[in-house]
C-alpha cells in the first residue's frame, strides 16, 4: 500500500513537473510574439487597400501591387513563429528586420499615392463626391417626406482637378504651419486615401509594433537593460532612417519647386524646355499626371512649340469649354482625349462630371414649381447611366440616379441602384451614414410596394439604425 502511494506520488510529481516546465516556456516575450504573429496573420489575409473592382477596371488599373504588403506580413508571421521557438534571445538583425517591416508598412500610403496616382485620384474623387452627397441629403432632409422627394432638386457636381496639393509659390511654404500638407499629401496620410484603407494594413502595423515590443521584452530580463539596448539600436538605426527620410522629403518637395519654375519657363516662351522637363518630372513623380494645370501647360507648350500631343490638346480644349459652361462641347473634347489615352484619370473624371452636370440640368430644368407632377426626369436618367459607364460606382451619379428613378416612378430601378450604393460603400473604411440611410430607405420602399411590410419595416430600421446594416440585405432583394 505504501509502495503504491509512493508510486502515485511520483507520477503526480512528474506530471506537475512537466506542466510547470511547459508553463515556464510561455514567457512574456513568447506570448507577446504570439500576439504579433496573430495580428500579422490577419494582415496577411485581409486586403491592405480596397476600391470597387469595376471602377479600377474602367480606369485601366488594379490593386495587385498592394498585395505585396500582404506577402510582407506573411513573411513576418513565419519569422515571429521562428523566434518563438528559438533557444537564444533575439539578435540585432531580428530587431532591424522588424524595424524595416514597420517602416515599410508606415510608408505604404506614400508608395501607393506616389507610384499609383490613379488609385489616389479614384479615392479622392469618391471621397469628395460623398461629401457632396452628404451635404445634399442634409440640406434637403425636410423634403424627404414632402411628396416623397418630388420637390428635391439636384446639385451640380465638381471635378477633382489635382491630387498634388504641394504647390510651391513662395518661401512661406516652408513655415511649420504648412508642413502638415507634406504629411497628408506627400506621404499619403490624407482623409481621402485613408477612407479606403484596409484592415490588413492596420493589423500589420499593429503586429509590427507588438513584435518589436516582444523582442525588447526578452532582452536582459530587466526593463533598464532592455531600454539600454533600445537606445543602442536607435543610435545604430536612426542615422540611416534619417537619411532615407530626408531623401523622401526632398523627392516630394522638389517636383513642386520644378513645377513653379516651369510656369516661368512657359512665360518666357521656352516651350521645348517645358516639354522636356515636364516629361522628366512626370516620370520621376507620377502624381503630376493627375494635375490639371500641369497637363494643360504641356498641351499649350506642345501647341505653341509645334510638338502637339493630341490627347492633351483635346483635354485642354475640353477644360476651356467646361469653364464656359458649354457642357456638350466639353464632353466631345473629353471623349476624344480619353479615346486617345484611356489611362488618363483626370480626363475620365472631367468627362464623368460633364455628363453628370448635363443630367442635373435636364432634371432640374424639367421641374415646374407650380405643377410638380409634370416633372419629366426620364431624360436625365439616360445621362446618369452614361456617367456610370464612364466612371463605375460614381457615388454622386448613383445617388442622383436613385432619386431620379424614384421620382420617375421606376421603383425597381431605384431599389437596384440603392443596392449598388450599399455594395460600393462596403469598400469604405467608415461607410457614409447619410448615403447608406437613403439607400436603405429606397430599398425598404420597393419591399413595401411588393407586399412584404415585415421585411420593409426591417429595411426601414436599417435606414435609421447603423447597427442593423450588416444584417439581412440578402433576404427579399428586388
PDB file of N, CA and C in Angstrom, residues 368-445:
ATOM      1  N   UNK A 368     -41.359  71.911 -62.603  1.00  0.00           N
ATOM      2  CA  UNK A 368     -42.327  73.005 -62.594  1.00  0.00           C
ATOM      3  C   UNK A 368     -42.803  73.199 -61.154  1.00  0.00           C
ATOM      4  N   UNK A 369     -42.447  74.339 -60.552  1.00  0.00           N
ATOM      5  CA  UNK A 369     -42.756  74.547 -59.139  1.00  0.00           C
ATOM      6  C   UNK A 369     -44.254  74.612 -58.870  1.00  0.00           C
ATOM      7  N   UNK A 370     -45.034  74.978 -59.892  1.00  0.00           N
ATOM      8  CA  UNK A 370     -46.479  75.087 -59.675  1.00  0.00           C
ATOM      9  C   UNK A 370     -47.178  73.743 -59.844  1.00  0.00           C
ATOM     10  N   UNK A 371     -46.682  72.935 -60.765  1.00  0.00           N
ATOM     11  CA  UNK A 371     -47.295  71.626 -61.007  1.00  0.00           C
ATOM     12  C   UNK A 371     -46.194  70.573 -60.945  1.00  0.00           C
ATOM     13  N   UNK A 372     -45.793  70.128 -59.730  1.00  0.00           N
ATOM     14  CA  UNK A 372     -44.673  69.184 -59.602  1.00  0.00           C
ATOM     15  C   UNK A 372     -44.885  67.886 -60.352  1.00  0.00           C
ATOM     16  N   UNK A 373     -46.119  67.441 -60.534  1.00  0.00           N
ATOM     17  CA  UNK A 373     -46.366  66.155 -61.174  1.00  0.00           C
ATOM     18  C   UNK A 373     -46.024  66.149 -62.661  1.00  0.00           C
ATOM     19  N   UNK A 374     -45.793  67.333 -63.249  1.00  0.00           N
ATOM     20  CA  UNK A 374     -45.432  67.382 -64.665  1.00  0.00           C
ATOM     21  C   UNK A 374     -43.939  67.208 -64.877  1.00  0.00           C
ATOM     22  N   UNK A 375     -43.223  66.958 -63.831  1.00  0.00           N
ATOM     23  CA  UNK A 375     -41.781  66.784 -63.938  1.00  0.00           C
ATOM     24  C   UNK A 375     -41.458  65.550 -64.794  1.00  0.00           C
ATOM     25  N   UNK A 376     -40.441  65.657 -65.651  1.00  0.00           N
ATOM     26  CA  UNK A 376     -40.076  64.550 -66.537  1.00  0.00           C
ATOM     27  C   UNK A 376     -38.580  64.256 -66.392  1.00  0.00           C
ATOM     28  N   UNK A 377     -38.194  63.498 -65.359  1.00  0.00           N
ATOM     29  CA  UNK A 377     -36.772  63.215 -65.126  1.00  0.00           C
ATOM     30  C   UNK A 377     -36.223  62.114 -66.016  1.00  0.00           C
ATOM     31  N   UNK A 378     -37.063  61.500 -66.854  1.00  0.00           N
ATOM     32  CA  UNK A 378     -36.593  60.390 -67.672  1.00  0.00           C
ATOM     33  C   UNK A 378     -35.438  60.761 -68.580  1.00  0.00           C
ATOM     34  N   UNK A 379     -35.424  62.008 -69.100  1.00  0.00           N
ATOM     35  CA  UNK A 379     -34.342  62.416 -69.995  1.00  0.00           C
ATOM     36  C   UNK A 379     -33.006  62.470 -69.270  1.00  0.00           C
ATOM     37  N   UNK A 380     -33.054  62.675 -67.946  1.00  0.00           N
ATOM     38  CA  UNK A 380     -31.804  62.737 -67.168  1.00  0.00           C
ATOM     39  C   UNK A 380     -31.293  61.355 -66.816  1.00  0.00           C
ATOM     40  N   UNK A 381     -32.176  60.375 -66.742  1.00  0.00           N
ATOM     41  CA  UNK A 381     -31.781  59.044 -66.283  1.00  0.00           C
ATOM     42  C   UNK A 381     -30.761  58.416 -67.222  1.00  0.00           C
ATOM     43  N   UNK A 382     -30.959  58.570 -68.540  1.00  0.00           N
ATOM     44  CA  UNK A 382     -30.015  58.001 -69.500  1.00  0.00           C
ATOM     45  C   UNK A 382     -28.624  58.596 -69.323  1.00  0.00           C
ATOM     46  N   UNK A 383     -28.583  59.890 -69.018  1.00  0.00           N
ATOM     47  CA  UNK A 383     -27.280  60.534 -68.832  1.00  0.00           C
ATOM     48  C   UNK A 383     -26.614  60.073 -67.535  1.00  0.00           C
ATOM     49  N   UNK A 384     -27.404  59.868 -66.489  1.00  0.00           N
ATOM     50  CA  UNK A 384     -26.840  59.341 -65.245  1.00  0.00           C
ATOM     51  C   UNK A 384     -26.226  57.961 -65.482  1.00  0.00           C
ATOM     52  N   UNK A 385     -26.931  57.147 -66.263  1.00  0.00           N
ATOM     53  CA  UNK A 385     -26.404  55.815 -66.555  1.00  0.00           C
ATOM     54  C   UNK A 385     -25.149  55.884 -67.405  1.00  0.00           C
ATOM     55  N   UNK A 386     -25.064  56.875 -68.272  1.00  0.00           N
ATOM     56  CA  UNK A 386     -23.848  57.039 -69.069  1.00  0.00           C
ATOM     57  C   UNK A 386     -22.665  57.407 -68.179  1.00  0.00           C
ATOM     58  N   UNK A 387     -22.908  58.215 -67.153  1.00  0.00           N
ATOM     59  CA  UNK A 387     -21.841  58.544 -66.202  1.00  0.00           C
ATOM     60  C   UNK A 387     -21.284  57.273 -65.581  1.00  0.00           C
ATOM     61  N   UNK A 388     -22.179  56.353 -65.203  1.00  0.00           N
ATOM     62  CA  UNK A 388     -21.739  55.119 -64.557  1.00  0.00           C
ATOM     63  C   UNK A 388     -21.015  54.194 -65.521  1.00  0.00           C
ATOM     64  N   UNK A 389     -21.232  54.359 -66.810  1.00  0.00           N
ATOM     65  CA  UNK A 389     -20.435  53.589 -67.771  1.00  0.00           C
ATOM     66  C   UNK A 389     -19.033  54.175 -67.902  1.00  0.00           C
ATOM     67  N   UNK A 390     -18.922  55.491 -67.790  1.00  0.00           N
ATOM     68  CA  UNK A 390     -17.610  56.139 -67.854  1.00  0.00           C
ATOM     69  C   UNK A 390     -16.851  55.963 -66.547  1.00  0.00           C
ATOM     70  N   UNK A 391     -17.555  56.133 -65.428  1.00  0.00           N
ATOM     71  CA  UNK A 391     -16.950  56.084 -64.089  1.00  0.00           C
ATOM     72  C   UNK A 391     -17.830  55.185 -63.220  1.00  0.00           C
ATOM     73  N   UNK A 392     -17.648  53.855 -63.291  1.00  0.00           N
ATOM     74  CA  UNK A 392     -18.476  52.946 -62.477  1.00  0.00           C
ATOM     75  C   UNK A 392     -18.363  53.276 -60.986  1.00  0.00           C
ATOM     76  N   UNK A 393     -19.485  53.126 -60.299  1.00  0.00           N
ATOM     77  CA  UNK A 393     -19.569  53.388 -58.856  1.00  0.00           C
ATOM     78  C   UNK A 393     -19.318  54.858 -58.506  1.00  0.00           C
ATOM     79  N   UNK A 394     -19.619  55.737 -59.447  1.00  0.00           N
ATOM     80  CA  UNK A 394     -19.571  57.171 -59.167  1.00  0.00           C
ATOM     81  C   UNK A 394     -20.688  57.460 -58.156  1.00  0.00           C
ATOM     82  N   UNK A 395     -20.305  57.740 -56.924  1.00  0.00           N
ATOM     83  CA  UNK A 395     -21.266  57.821 -55.817  1.00  0.00           C
ATOM     84  C   UNK A 395     -22.348  58.855 -56.070  1.00  0.00           C
ATOM     85  N   UNK A 396     -21.964  60.025 -56.516  1.00  0.00           N
ATOM     86  CA  UNK A 396     -22.944  61.093 -56.733  1.00  0.00           C
ATOM     87  C   UNK A 396     -23.900  60.737 -57.862  1.00  0.00           C
ATOM     88  N   UNK A 397     -23.375  60.122 -58.935  1.00  0.00           N
ATOM     89  CA  UNK A 397     -24.236  59.726 -60.049  1.00  0.00           C
ATOM     90  C   UNK A 397     -25.221  58.648 -59.611  1.00  0.00           C
ATOM     91  N   UNK A 398     -24.781  57.695 -58.792  1.00  0.00           N
ATOM     92  CA  UNK A 398     -25.687  56.649 -58.314  1.00  0.00           C
ATOM     93  C   UNK A 398     -26.778  57.230 -57.420  1.00  0.00           C
ATOM     94  N   UNK A 399     -26.395  58.167 -56.574  1.00  0.00           N
ATOM     95  CA  UNK A 399     -27.383  58.805 -55.697  1.00  0.00           C
ATOM     96  C   UNK A 399     -28.410  59.576 -56.523  1.00  0.00           C
ATOM     97  N   UNK A 400     -27.933  60.364 -57.496  1.00  0.00           N
ATOM     98  CA  UNK A 400     -28.848  61.129 -58.343  1.00  0.00           C
ATOM     99  C   UNK A 400     -29.750  60.212 -59.161  1.00  0.00           C
ATOM    100  N   UNK A 401     -29.181  59.116 -59.682  1.00  0.00           N
ATOM    101  CA  UNK A 401     -29.972  58.173 -60.469  1.00  0.00           C
ATOM    102  C   UNK A 401     -31.022  57.487 -59.595  1.00  0.00           C
ATOM    103  N   UNK A 402     -30.662  57.152 -58.370  1.00  0.00           N
ATOM    104  CA  UNK A 402     -31.618  56.530 -57.454  1.00  0.00           C
ATOM    105  C   UNK A 402     -32.796  57.462 -57.198  1.00  0.00           C
ATOM    106  N   UNK A 403     -32.512  58.738 -56.987  1.00  0.00           N
ATOM    107  CA  UNK A 403     -33.571  59.701 -56.698  1.00  0.00           C
ATOM    108  C   UNK A 403     -34.417  59.966 -57.951  1.00  0.00           C
ATOM    109  N   UNK A 404     -33.738  60.150 -59.098  1.00  0.00           N
ATOM    110  CA  UNK A 404     -34.463  60.436 -60.334  1.00  0.00           C
ATOM    111  C   UNK A 404     -35.347  59.262 -60.737  1.00  0.00           C
ATOM    112  N   UNK A 405     -34.867  58.038 -60.550  1.00  0.00           N
ATOM    113  CA  UNK A 405     -35.664  56.853 -60.879  1.00  0.00           C
ATOM    114  C   UNK A 405     -36.904  56.777 -60.006  1.00  0.00           C
ATOM    115  N   UNK A 406     -36.749  57.108 -58.742  1.00  0.00           N
ATOM    116  CA  UNK A 406     -37.902  57.072 -57.847  1.00  0.00           C
ATOM    117  C   UNK A 406     -38.930  58.125 -58.242  1.00  0.00           C
ATOM    118  N   UNK A 407     -38.443  59.340 -58.522  1.00  0.00           N
ATOM    119  CA  UNK A 407     -39.358  60.411 -58.918  1.00  0.00           C
ATOM    120  C   UNK A 407     -40.069  60.052 -60.221  1.00  0.00           C
ATOM    121  N   UNK A 408     -39.372  59.301 -61.085  1.00  0.00           N
ATOM    122  CA  UNK A 408     -39.948  58.907 -62.362  1.00  0.00           C
ATOM    123  C   UNK A 408     -40.862  57.683 -62.239  1.00  0.00           C
ATOM    124  N   UNK A 409     -41.050  57.210 -61.019  1.00  0.00           N
ATOM    125  CA  UNK A 409     -41.928  56.064 -60.793  1.00  0.00           C
ATOM    126  C   UNK A 409     -41.292  54.715 -61.063  1.00  0.00           C
ATOM    127  N   UNK A 410     -39.987  54.678 -61.302  1.00  0.00           N
ATOM    128  CA  UNK A 410     -39.284  53.414 -61.556  1.00  0.00           C
ATOM    129  C   UNK A 410     -38.711  52.896 -60.233  1.00  0.00           C
ATOM    130  N   UNK A 411     -39.572  52.315 -59.417  1.00  0.00           N
ATOM    131  CA  UNK A 411     -39.169  51.931 -58.070  1.00  0.00           C
ATOM    132  C   UNK A 411     -38.165  50.790 -58.084  1.00  0.00           C
ATOM    133  N   UNK A 412     -38.317  49.856 -59.005  1.00  0.00           N
ATOM    134  CA  UNK A 412     -37.393  48.730 -59.049  1.00  0.00           C
ATOM    135  C   UNK A 412     -35.984  49.191 -59.422  1.00  0.00           C
ATOM    136  N   UNK A 413     -35.896  50.104 -60.393  1.00  0.00           N
ATOM    137  CA  UNK A 413     -34.580  50.645 -60.750  1.00  0.00           C
ATOM    138  C   UNK A 413     -33.965  51.384 -59.565  1.00  0.00           C
ATOM    139  N   UNK A 414     -34.811  52.165 -58.860  1.00  0.00           N
ATOM    140  CA  UNK A 414     -34.331  52.908 -57.702  1.00  0.00           C
ATOM    141  C   UNK A 414     -33.778  51.959 -56.639  1.00  0.00           C
ATOM    142  N   UNK A 415     -34.489  50.850 -56.377  1.00  0.00           N
ATOM    143  CA  UNK A 415     -34.033  49.887 -55.377  1.00  0.00           C
ATOM    144  C   UNK A 415     -32.760  49.177 -55.838  1.00  0.00           C
ATOM    145  N   UNK A 416     -32.643  48.927 -57.133  1.00  0.00           N
ATOM    146  CA  UNK A 416     -31.440  48.275 -57.675  1.00  0.00           C
ATOM    147  C   UNK A 416     -30.217  49.172 -57.490  1.00  0.00           C
ATOM    148  N   UNK A 417     -30.390  50.462 -57.773  1.00  0.00           N
ATOM    149  CA  UNK A 417     -29.286  51.404 -57.574  1.00  0.00           C
ATOM    150  C   UNK A 417     -28.954  51.519 -56.088  1.00  0.00           C
ATOM    151  N   UNK A 418     -29.987  51.463 -55.233  1.00  0.00           N
ATOM    152  CA  UNK A 418     -29.748  51.514 -53.789  1.00  0.00           C
ATOM    153  C   UNK A 418     -28.856  50.352 -53.360  1.00  0.00           C
ATOM    154  N   UNK A 419     -29.124  49.179 -53.912  1.00  0.00           N
ATOM    155  CA  UNK A 419     -28.300  48.008 -53.592  1.00  0.00           C
ATOM    156  C   UNK A 419     -26.872  48.215 -54.059  1.00  0.00           C
ATOM    157  N   UNK A 420     -26.672  48.814 -55.229  1.00  0.00           N
ATOM    158  CA  UNK A 420     -25.328  49.080 -55.734  1.00  0.00           C
ATOM    159  C   UNK A 420     -24.588  50.080 -54.839  1.00  0.00           C
ATOM    160  N   UNK A 421     -25.322  51.062 -54.312  1.00  0.00           N
ATOM    161  CA  UNK A 421     -24.710  52.026 -53.394  1.00  0.00           C
ATOM    162  C   UNK A 421     -24.247  51.320 -52.128  1.00  0.00           C
ATOM    163  N   UNK A 422     -25.095  50.438 -51.605  1.00  0.00           N
ATOM    164  CA  UNK A 422     -24.742  49.703 -50.390  1.00  0.00           C
ATOM    165  C   UNK A 422     -23.492  48.861 -50.628  1.00  0.00           C
ATOM    166  N   UNK A 423     -23.424  48.226 -51.784  1.00  0.00           N
ATOM    167  CA  UNK A 423     -22.256  47.405 -52.104  1.00  0.00           C
ATOM    168  C   UNK A 423     -21.006  48.264 -52.264  1.00  0.00           C
ATOM    169  N   UNK A 424     -21.133  49.414 -52.935  1.00  0.00           N
ATOM    170  CA  UNK A 424     -19.985  50.294 -53.134  1.00  0.00           C
ATOM    171  C   UNK A 424     -19.464  50.842 -51.812  1.00  0.00           C
ATOM    172  N   UNK A 425     -20.373  51.132 -50.886  1.00  0.00           N
ATOM    173  CA  UNK A 425     -19.960  51.676 -49.594  1.00  0.00           C
ATOM    174  C   UNK A 425     -19.271  50.635 -48.719  1.00  0.00           C
ATOM    175  N   UNK A 426     -19.401  49.363 -49.061  1.00  0.00           N
ATOM    176  CA  UNK A 426     -18.741  48.320 -48.274  1.00  0.00           C
ATOM    177  C   UNK A 426     -17.228  48.387 -48.399  1.00  0.00           C
ATOM    178  N   UNK A 427     -16.727  49.092 -49.410  1.00  0.00           N
ATOM    179  CA  UNK A 427     -15.283  49.216 -49.593  1.00  0.00           C
ATOM    180  C   UNK A 427     -14.697  50.342 -48.745  1.00  0.00           C
ATOM    181  N   UNK A 428     -15.529  51.195 -48.196  1.00  0.00           N
ATOM    182  CA  UNK A 428     -15.039  52.315 -47.387  1.00  0.00           C
ATOM    183  C   UNK A 428     -14.723  51.857 -45.975  1.00  0.00           C
ATOM    184  N   UNK A 429     -13.718  52.492 -45.382  1.00  0.00           N
ATOM    185  CA  UNK A 429     -13.367  52.169 -44.003  1.00  0.00           C
ATOM    186  C   UNK A 429     -14.506  52.539 -43.053  1.00  0.00           C
ATOM    187  N   UNK A 430     -15.104  53.712 -43.273  1.00  0.00           N
ATOM    188  CA  UNK A 430     -16.265  54.157 -42.495  1.00  0.00           C
ATOM    189  C   UNK A 430     -17.355  54.530 -43.491  1.00  0.00           C
ATOM    190  N   UNK A 431     -18.356  53.680 -43.690  1.00  0.00           N
ATOM    191  CA  UNK A 431     -19.413  53.970 -44.667  1.00  0.00           C
ATOM    192  C   UNK A 431     -20.116  55.290 -44.378  1.00  0.00           C
ATOM    193  N   UNK A 432     -20.585  55.931 -45.443  1.00  0.00           N
ATOM    194  CA  UNK A 432     -21.250  57.217 -45.344  1.00  0.00           C
ATOM    195  C   UNK A 432     -22.656  57.040 -44.762  1.00  0.00           C
ATOM    196  N   UNK A 433     -22.891  57.616 -43.587  1.00  0.00           N
ATOM    197  CA  UNK A 433     -24.162  57.414 -42.888  1.00  0.00           C
ATOM    198  C   UNK A 433     -25.343  57.967 -43.681  1.00  0.00           C
ATOM    199  N   UNK A 434     -25.212  59.182 -44.192  1.00  0.00           N
ATOM    200  CA  UNK A 434     -26.327  59.807 -44.914  1.00  0.00           C
ATOM    201  C   UNK A 434     -26.668  59.033 -46.177  1.00  0.00           C
ATOM    202  N   UNK A 435     -25.642  58.634 -46.918  1.00  0.00           N
ATOM    203  CA  UNK A 435     -25.858  57.942 -48.186  1.00  0.00           C
ATOM    204  C   UNK A 435     -26.472  56.559 -47.966  1.00  0.00           C
ATOM    205  N   UNK A 436     -25.946  55.809 -47.014  1.00  0.00           N
ATOM    206  CA  UNK A 436     -26.484  54.475 -46.755  1.00  0.00           C
ATOM    207  C   UNK A 436     -27.896  54.544 -46.190  1.00  0.00           C
ATOM    208  N   UNK A 437     -28.150  55.555 -45.383  1.00  0.00           N
ATOM    209  CA  UNK A 437     -29.506  55.716 -44.857  1.00  0.00           C
ATOM    210  C   UNK A 437     -30.516  55.889 -45.971  1.00  0.00           C
ATOM    211  N   UNK A 438     -30.185  56.719 -46.976  1.00  0.00           N
ATOM    212  CA  UNK A 438     -31.086  56.914 -48.114  1.00  0.00           C
ATOM    213  C   UNK A 438     -31.206  55.650 -48.960  1.00  0.00           C
ATOM    214  N   UNK A 439     -30.100  54.933 -49.116  1.00  0.00           N
ATOM    215  CA  UNK A 439     -30.140  53.707 -49.915  1.00  0.00           C
ATOM    216  C   UNK A 439     -31.052  52.666 -49.271  1.00  0.00           C
ATOM    217  N   UNK A 440     -30.926  52.489 -47.974  1.00  0.00           N
ATOM    218  CA  UNK A 440     -31.786  51.522 -47.281  1.00  0.00           C
ATOM    219  C   UNK A 440     -33.249  51.976 -47.296  1.00  0.00           C
ATOM    220  N   UNK A 441     -33.469  53.283 -47.282  1.00  0.00           N
ATOM    221  CA  UNK A 441     -34.833  53.792 -47.325  1.00  0.00           C
ATOM    222  C   UNK A 441     -35.500  53.457 -48.658  1.00  0.00           C
ATOM    223  N   UNK A 442     -34.775  53.620 -49.746  1.00  0.00           N
ATOM    224  CA  UNK A 442     -35.326  53.272 -51.058  1.00  0.00           C
ATOM    225  C   UNK A 442     -35.538  51.772 -51.185  1.00  0.00           C
ATOM    226  N   UNK A 443     -34.629  51.003 -50.614  1.00  0.00           N
ATOM    227  CA  UNK A 443     -34.782  49.549 -50.644  1.00  0.00           C
ATOM    228  C   UNK A 443     -36.013  49.122 -49.855  1.00  0.00           C
ATOM    229  N   UNK A 444     -36.302  49.816 -48.756  1.00  0.00           N
ATOM    230  CA  UNK A 444     -37.483  49.490 -47.956  1.00  0.00           C
ATOM    231  C   UNK A 444     -38.773  49.819 -48.712  1.00  0.00           C
ATOM    232  N   UNK A 445     -38.769  50.890 -49.476  1.00  0.00           N
ATOM    233  CA  UNK A 445     -39.994  51.323 -50.162  1.00  0.00           C
ATOM    234  C   UNK A 445     -40.450  50.297 -51.192  1.00  0.00           C
TER     235      UNK A 445
END
